Amino acid sequence: MAASQSTLASIDAPMAGSQAESRLNHQMHCLPAGVLLLNEMGIVEQANPAACELLEQPLEGKAWRQIIDSAFAPRADDGHEVSLKNGKRISLKTRSLTPESGQLVMLTDLTETRRMQHNVSHLQRLSALGKMAASLAHQIRTPLSAALLYGANLASPKLDDAGRARFQQKLMARLGELEQRVNDLLLFARGGHTQKLEPLSVVNLIQDLGTSCEAVLQQRQADLSWAFQASPYIEANVTALQGALQNLINNALEANASAIRITVSELKGRAVIQVADNGNGMTQEQQQQAMTPFYTTKANGTGLGLAVLHSICRAHDGTISLASLPGQGSQFTLTFPCLEQQEEQRA
Protein backbone atom coordinates (compact mmCIF):
# COMPACT_ATOMS: atom_id res chain seq x y z
CA MET A 1 0.00 0.00 0.00
CA ALA A 2 2.81 2.40 0.95
CA ALA A 3 4.60 1.49 -2.26
CA SER A 4 1.47 2.32 -4.28
CA GLN A 5 1.12 5.71 -2.60
CA SER A 6 4.79 6.46 -3.28
CA THR A 7 4.32 5.56 -6.94
CA LEU A 8 1.22 7.78 -7.23
CA ALA A 9 3.08 10.67 -5.60
CA SER A 10 5.97 10.32 -8.04
CA ILE A 11 3.48 10.44 -10.95
CA ASP A 12 1.49 13.38 -9.52
CA ALA A 13 4.54 15.59 -8.94
CA PRO A 14 5.48 16.04 -12.63
CA MET A 15 1.79 16.45 -13.51
CA ALA A 16 1.41 19.22 -10.91
CA GLY A 17 4.55 20.91 -12.21
CA SER A 18 3.28 20.67 -15.78
CA GLN A 19 -0.10 22.12 -14.79
CA ALA A 20 1.58 25.01 -12.96
CA GLU A 21 3.76 25.74 -15.99
CA SER A 22 0.74 25.59 -18.29
CA ARG A 23 -1.19 27.94 -16.02
CA LEU A 24 1.77 30.35 -15.92
CA ASN A 25 2.06 30.31 -19.72
CA HIS A 26 -1.66 30.99 -20.05
CA GLN A 27 -1.47 33.93 -17.63
CA MET A 28 1.55 35.35 -19.47
CA HIS A 29 -0.33 34.93 -22.77
CA CYS A 30 -3.29 36.95 -21.41
CA LEU A 31 -1.28 39.81 -19.91
CA PRO A 32 -2.01 43.20 -21.55
CA ALA A 33 1.63 44.25 -21.05
CA GLY A 34 4.42 42.86 -23.19
CA VAL A 35 6.60 40.28 -21.42
CA LEU A 36 9.83 38.74 -22.72
CA LEU A 37 12.08 36.15 -21.11
CA LEU A 38 15.75 36.41 -22.09
CA ASN A 39 18.36 33.72 -21.48
CA GLU A 40 21.87 34.41 -20.24
CA MET A 41 22.96 35.19 -23.84
CA GLY A 42 20.29 37.86 -24.28
CA ILE A 43 18.19 35.71 -26.62
CA VAL A 44 14.40 35.84 -26.32
CA GLU A 45 13.25 32.41 -25.18
CA GLN A 46 9.62 33.36 -24.69
CA ALA A 47 7.46 36.37 -25.58
CA ASN A 48 3.75 36.89 -25.11
CA PRO A 49 1.43 38.16 -27.90
CA ALA A 50 1.26 41.66 -26.40
CA ALA A 51 5.04 42.05 -26.78
CA CYS A 52 4.98 40.84 -30.40
CA GLU A 53 2.08 43.17 -31.21
CA LEU A 54 3.75 46.14 -29.53
CA LEU A 55 7.05 45.66 -31.36
CA GLU A 56 5.31 44.47 -34.56
CA GLN A 57 7.53 41.42 -35.14
CA PRO A 58 8.04 37.82 -33.99
CA LEU A 59 10.46 37.89 -31.08
CA GLU A 60 11.32 34.37 -29.95
CA GLY A 61 14.82 33.30 -30.94
CA LYS A 62 16.01 36.84 -31.62
CA ALA A 63 18.73 38.72 -29.73
CA TRP A 64 17.39 41.52 -27.52
CA ARG A 65 20.02 43.90 -28.92
CA GLN A 66 18.80 43.13 -32.45
CA ILE A 67 15.21 43.89 -31.41
CA ILE A 68 16.27 47.23 -29.89
CA ASP A 69 18.05 48.22 -33.13
CA SER A 70 15.11 47.25 -35.33
CA ALA A 71 12.17 48.56 -33.25
CA PHE A 72 13.42 51.36 -30.99
CA ALA A 73 13.81 54.98 -32.11
CA PRO A 74 15.11 57.06 -29.17
CA ARG A 75 14.22 60.75 -29.27
CA ALA A 76 15.67 63.76 -27.47
CA ASP A 77 12.45 64.29 -25.49
CA ASP A 78 11.98 60.65 -24.43
CA GLY A 79 12.95 61.41 -20.86
CA HIS A 80 12.04 58.34 -18.81
CA GLU A 81 10.14 56.60 -21.61
CA VAL A 82 11.22 55.02 -24.89
CA SER A 83 9.95 55.79 -28.39
CA LEU A 84 9.46 53.09 -31.00
CA LYS A 85 9.82 53.39 -34.76
CA ASN A 86 6.08 52.75 -35.12
CA GLY A 87 5.38 55.98 -33.20
CA LYS A 88 4.41 54.37 -29.90
CA ARG A 89 5.90 55.30 -26.53
CA ILE A 90 6.55 52.62 -23.95
CA SER A 91 7.79 52.10 -20.43
CA LEU A 92 10.54 49.49 -20.27
CA LYS A 93 11.53 47.64 -17.10
CA THR A 94 13.93 44.74 -16.61
CA ARG A 95 14.43 42.31 -13.74
CA SER A 96 17.08 39.65 -13.23
CA LEU A 97 15.79 36.10 -12.98
CA THR A 98 17.11 34.37 -9.89
CA PRO A 99 18.22 31.71 -9.19
CA GLU A 100 18.11 31.09 -12.97
CA SER A 101 20.27 33.26 -15.22
CA GLY A 102 18.59 35.61 -17.65
CA GLN A 103 16.26 38.58 -17.56
CA LEU A 104 12.57 39.40 -17.62
CA VAL A 105 11.62 42.43 -19.74
CA MET A 106 8.25 44.14 -19.36
CA LEU A 107 6.94 46.61 -21.95
CA THR A 108 3.95 48.84 -21.16
CA ASP A 109 2.28 50.81 -23.95
CA LEU A 110 1.94 54.42 -22.75
CA THR A 111 0.88 55.89 -26.10
CA GLU A 112 -2.81 56.34 -25.34
CA THR A 113 -2.15 57.29 -21.72
CA ARG A 114 0.28 60.03 -22.75
CA ARG A 115 -2.15 61.25 -25.43
CA MET A 116 -4.95 61.52 -22.88
CA GLN A 117 -2.65 63.21 -20.36
CA HIS A 118 -1.59 65.68 -23.04
CA ASN A 119 -5.22 66.47 -23.87
CA VAL A 120 -6.16 66.91 -20.21
CA SER A 121 -3.09 69.07 -19.61
CA HIS A 122 -3.96 71.16 -22.66
CA LEU A 123 -7.51 71.71 -21.42
CA GLN A 124 -6.29 72.58 -17.94
CA ARG A 125 -3.88 75.13 -19.35
CA LEU A 126 -6.61 76.66 -21.50
CA SER A 127 -8.93 76.92 -18.51
CA ALA A 128 -6.15 78.60 -16.54
CA LEU A 129 -5.39 81.02 -19.36
CA GLY A 130 -8.05 83.58 -18.39
CA LYS A 131 -6.98 83.53 -14.75
CA MET A 132 -3.34 83.76 -15.79
CA ALA A 133 -3.95 86.72 -18.13
CA ALA A 134 -5.80 88.72 -15.47
CA SER A 135 -3.26 87.87 -12.77
CA LEU A 136 -0.28 88.56 -15.00
CA ALA A 137 -1.69 91.87 -16.26
CA HIS A 138 -2.04 93.08 -12.68
CA GLN A 139 1.38 91.79 -11.64
CA ILE A 140 3.15 93.34 -14.63
CA ARG A 141 1.26 96.64 -14.51
CA THR A 142 2.42 97.49 -10.98
CA PRO A 143 6.22 97.18 -11.45
CA LEU A 144 5.95 98.51 -15.01
CA SER A 145 4.16 101.67 -13.84
CA ALA A 146 6.79 102.15 -11.14
CA ALA A 147 9.60 101.60 -13.66
CA LEU A 148 8.11 104.20 -16.01
CA LEU A 149 7.83 106.68 -13.14
CA TYR A 150 11.44 106.13 -12.06
CA GLY A 151 12.59 106.40 -15.68
CA ALA A 152 10.79 109.73 -16.04
CA ASN A 153 12.41 111.02 -12.84
CA LEU A 154 15.85 110.08 -14.17
CA ALA A 155 15.31 112.54 -17.04
CA SER A 156 14.77 115.45 -14.64
CA PRO A 157 17.55 118.08 -14.93
CA LYS A 158 17.00 119.01 -11.27
CA LEU A 159 18.06 115.57 -10.03
CA ASP A 160 21.42 115.40 -8.24
CA ASP A 161 23.80 112.42 -8.49
CA ALA A 162 22.56 110.82 -5.25
CA GLY A 163 18.93 111.09 -6.34
CA ARG A 164 19.77 109.75 -9.80
CA ALA A 165 21.53 106.73 -8.29
CA ARG A 166 18.55 106.11 -5.99
CA PHE A 167 16.02 106.19 -8.84
CA GLN A 168 18.29 104.04 -11.01
CA GLN A 169 18.46 101.40 -8.27
CA LYS A 170 14.67 101.43 -7.91
CA LEU A 171 14.24 101.19 -11.68
CA MET A 172 16.53 98.14 -11.88
CA ALA A 173 14.64 96.49 -9.00
CA ARG A 174 11.29 96.91 -10.79
CA LEU A 175 12.75 95.62 -14.07
CA GLY A 176 14.13 92.63 -12.14
CA GLU A 177 10.62 91.89 -10.87
CA LEU A 178 9.31 91.96 -14.44
CA GLU A 179 12.04 89.58 -15.58
CA GLN A 180 11.27 87.17 -12.72
CA ARG A 181 7.57 87.11 -13.63
CA VAL A 182 8.34 86.39 -17.28
CA ASN A 183 10.82 83.63 -16.33
CA ASP A 184 8.28 82.03 -13.99
CA LEU A 185 5.65 82.08 -16.71
CA LEU A 186 7.97 80.52 -19.28
CA LEU A 187 9.07 77.75 -16.92
CA PHE A 188 5.46 76.99 -15.99
CA ALA A 189 4.33 77.01 -19.64
CA ARG A 190 7.11 74.66 -20.73
CA GLY A 191 6.85 72.43 -17.70
CA GLY A 192 10.14 70.75 -18.68
CA HIS A 193 8.32 68.22 -20.91
CA THR A 194 9.80 69.14 -24.28
CA GLN A 195 13.30 69.99 -23.18
CA LYS A 196 16.41 67.94 -23.81
CA LEU A 197 17.70 65.85 -20.90
CA GLU A 198 21.37 65.20 -20.24
CA PRO A 199 23.49 63.63 -17.48
CA LEU A 200 23.86 66.03 -14.57
CA SER A 201 25.86 65.94 -11.36
CA VAL A 202 23.58 66.97 -8.49
CA VAL A 203 26.62 68.29 -6.61
CA ASN A 204 27.53 70.57 -9.53
CA LEU A 205 23.88 71.64 -9.83
CA ILE A 206 23.78 72.81 -6.21
CA GLN A 207 27.16 74.54 -6.39
CA ASP A 208 26.10 76.40 -9.55
CA LEU A 209 22.84 77.29 -7.83
CA GLY A 210 24.79 78.86 -4.97
CA THR A 211 26.79 80.96 -7.42
CA SER A 212 23.70 82.16 -9.31
CA CYS A 213 21.91 83.09 -6.06
CA GLU A 214 24.90 84.82 -4.47
CA ALA A 215 23.75 88.39 -5.25
CA VAL A 216 20.19 87.98 -3.96
CA LEU A 217 21.47 86.19 -0.83
CA GLN A 218 23.81 89.07 -0.07
CA GLN A 219 21.03 91.57 -0.68
CA ARG A 220 18.75 89.73 1.79
CA GLN A 221 21.65 89.09 4.20
CA ALA A 222 20.89 85.36 4.15
CA ASP A 223 23.22 82.36 4.29
CA LEU A 224 23.09 79.37 1.94
CA SER A 225 24.97 76.23 3.00
CA TRP A 226 25.01 72.65 1.77
CA ALA A 227 26.10 69.16 2.73
CA PHE A 228 26.84 66.38 0.23
CA GLN A 229 26.30 62.92 1.70
CA ALA A 230 26.45 61.39 -1.80
CA SER A 231 27.38 62.49 -5.34
CA PRO A 232 24.52 61.15 -7.50
CA TYR A 233 24.00 61.80 -11.19
CA ILE A 234 20.55 62.29 -12.71
CA GLU A 235 19.18 62.86 -16.20
CA ALA A 236 17.80 66.38 -16.32
CA ASN A 237 17.35 69.62 -18.18
CA VAL A 238 19.86 71.83 -16.41
CA THR A 239 18.19 75.15 -17.22
CA ALA A 240 14.71 74.05 -16.14
CA LEU A 241 15.83 72.34 -12.93
CA GLN A 242 18.12 75.16 -11.83
CA GLY A 243 15.37 77.70 -12.54
CA ALA A 244 12.96 75.68 -10.41
CA LEU A 245 15.44 75.49 -7.52
CA GLN A 246 16.10 79.23 -7.78
CA ASN A 247 12.36 79.74 -7.34
CA LEU A 248 12.57 77.63 -4.18
CA ILE A 249 15.42 79.78 -2.83
CA ASN A 250 13.52 82.98 -3.69
CA ASN A 251 10.43 81.59 -1.98
CA ALA A 252 12.43 80.96 1.21
CA LEU A 253 13.88 84.47 1.13
CA GLU A 254 10.44 86.00 0.63
CA ALA A 255 9.35 84.03 3.72
CA ASN A 256 12.04 85.95 5.67
CA ALA A 257 14.51 83.05 5.87
CA SER A 258 17.97 84.06 7.07
CA ALA A 259 19.46 80.57 6.67
CA ILE A 260 18.89 77.99 3.92
CA ARG A 261 20.53 74.56 3.96
CA ILE A 262 20.61 72.08 1.08
CA THR A 263 21.40 68.42 1.73
CA VAL A 264 22.12 65.95 -1.07
CA SER A 265 21.91 62.21 -0.44
CA GLU A 266 20.95 58.99 -2.19
CA LEU A 267 18.27 56.50 -1.14
CA LYS A 268 17.11 53.34 -2.93
CA GLY A 269 18.38 54.39 -6.34
CA ARG A 270 17.06 57.95 -6.10
CA ALA A 271 18.90 61.22 -5.63
CA VAL A 272 17.45 63.18 -2.71
CA ILE A 273 17.67 66.98 -2.46
CA GLN A 274 16.40 68.53 0.78
CA VAL A 275 16.05 72.31 1.02
CA ALA A 276 15.35 73.57 4.56
CA ASP A 277 14.90 77.17 5.69
CA ASN A 278 14.15 79.02 8.93
CA GLY A 279 11.53 81.32 7.42
CA ASN A 280 7.92 81.99 8.39
CA GLY A 281 6.70 78.48 7.66
CA MET A 282 3.19 77.59 6.47
CA THR A 283 -0.12 76.54 7.94
CA GLN A 284 -1.65 73.21 6.95
CA GLU A 285 -4.05 75.00 4.62
CA GLN A 286 -1.23 76.92 2.95
CA GLN A 287 0.74 73.70 2.43
CA GLN A 288 -2.21 72.08 0.67
CA GLN A 289 -2.47 75.02 -1.75
CA ALA A 290 1.24 75.84 -2.03
CA MET A 291 1.84 74.23 -5.43
CA THR A 292 -1.44 75.26 -7.02
CA PRO A 293 -0.82 77.62 -9.98
CA PHE A 294 -1.56 81.29 -9.21
CA TYR A 295 -2.09 80.64 -5.49
CA THR A 296 -0.16 83.19 -3.43
CA THR A 297 -0.34 84.84 -0.02
CA LYS A 298 1.99 87.67 -1.05
CA ALA A 299 0.74 91.01 -2.33
CA ASN A 300 3.18 90.99 -5.26
CA GLY A 301 3.51 87.23 -5.75
CA THR A 302 2.87 85.47 -9.07
CA GLY A 303 1.67 82.23 -7.51
CA LEU A 304 3.86 80.35 -9.99
CA GLY A 305 7.14 79.74 -8.14
CA LEU A 306 6.22 76.47 -6.41
CA ALA A 307 3.89 75.45 -9.27
CA VAL A 308 6.91 75.68 -11.57
CA LEU A 309 8.93 73.51 -9.18
CA HIS A 310 6.16 70.90 -9.00
CA SER A 311 5.70 70.83 -12.78
CA ILE A 312 9.41 70.41 -13.50
CA CYS A 313 9.83 67.71 -10.84
CA ARG A 314 7.06 65.66 -12.46
CA ALA A 315 8.64 66.15 -15.90
CA HIS A 316 11.87 64.64 -14.52
CA ASP A 317 10.03 61.62 -13.04
CA GLY A 318 10.67 63.19 -9.65
CA THR A 319 8.71 63.57 -6.44
CA ILE A 320 8.33 66.55 -4.14
CA SER A 321 7.09 66.75 -0.56
CA LEU A 322 6.73 69.62 1.88
CA ALA A 323 6.97 69.75 5.67
CA SER A 324 6.37 73.07 7.39
CA LEU A 325 5.26 74.63 10.65
CA PRO A 326 4.25 78.27 11.20
CA GLY A 327 7.17 80.19 12.67
CA GLN A 328 9.58 77.26 12.28
CA GLY A 329 10.41 77.25 8.58
CA SER A 330 9.85 74.80 5.75
CA GLN A 331 11.61 71.80 4.27
CA PHE A 332 11.14 70.64 0.68
CA THR A 333 12.31 67.15 -0.28
CA LEU A 334 12.88 66.41 -3.96
CA THR A 335 13.81 62.99 -5.33
CA PHE A 336 14.90 61.96 -8.83
CA PRO A 337 15.92 58.60 -10.35
CA CYS A 338 19.69 58.17 -10.30
CA LEU A 339 21.23 57.88 -13.74
CA GLU A 340 22.51 54.34 -13.10
CA GLN A 341 18.95 53.24 -12.28
CA GLN A 342 17.67 54.70 -15.55
CA GLU A 343 20.42 53.02 -17.55
CA GLU A 344 19.47 49.64 -16.04
CA GLN A 345 15.83 50.14 -17.03
CA ARG A 346 16.82 50.85 -20.64
CA ALA A 347 19.45 48.10 -20.95
GROMACS .gro file of N, CA and C in nm, residues 147-156:
model
   30
  147ALA      N    1   0.840  10.145  -1.284
  147ALA     CA    2   0.960  10.160  -1.366
  147ALA      C    3   0.949  10.282  -1.457
  148LEU      N    4   0.832  10.302  -1.515
  148LEU     CA    5   0.811  10.420  -1.601
  148LEU      C    6   0.825  10.549  -1.522
  149LEU      N    7   0.774  10.549  -1.399
  149LEU     CA    8   0.783  10.668  -1.314
  149LEU      C    9   0.929  10.698  -1.279
  150TYR      N   10   1.003  10.593  -1.241
  150TYR     CA   11   1.144  10.613  -1.206
  150TYR      C   12   1.224  10.657  -1.328
  151GLY      N   13   1.190  10.600  -1.445
  151GLY     CA   14   1.259  10.640  -1.568
  151GLY      C   15   1.235  10.786  -1.600
  152ALA      N   16   1.111  10.832  -1.579
  152ALA     CA   17   1.079  10.973  -1.604
  152ALA      C   18   1.156  11.063  -1.508
  153ASN      N   19   1.168  11.022  -1.383
  153ASN     CA   20   1.241  11.102  -1.284
  153ASN      C   21   1.390  11.113  -1.319
  154LEU      N   22   1.444  11.005  -1.380
  154LEU     CA   23   1.585  11.008  -1.417
  154LEU      C   24   1.614  11.116  -1.521
  155ALA      N   25   1.512  11.152  -1.599
  155ALA     CA   26   1.531  11.254  -1.704
  155ALA      C   27   1.525  11.396  -1.649
  156SER      N   28   1.491  11.411  -1.523
  156SER     CA   29   1.477  11.545  -1.464
  156SER      C   30   1.613  11.613  -1.451
   0.00000   0.00000   0.00000
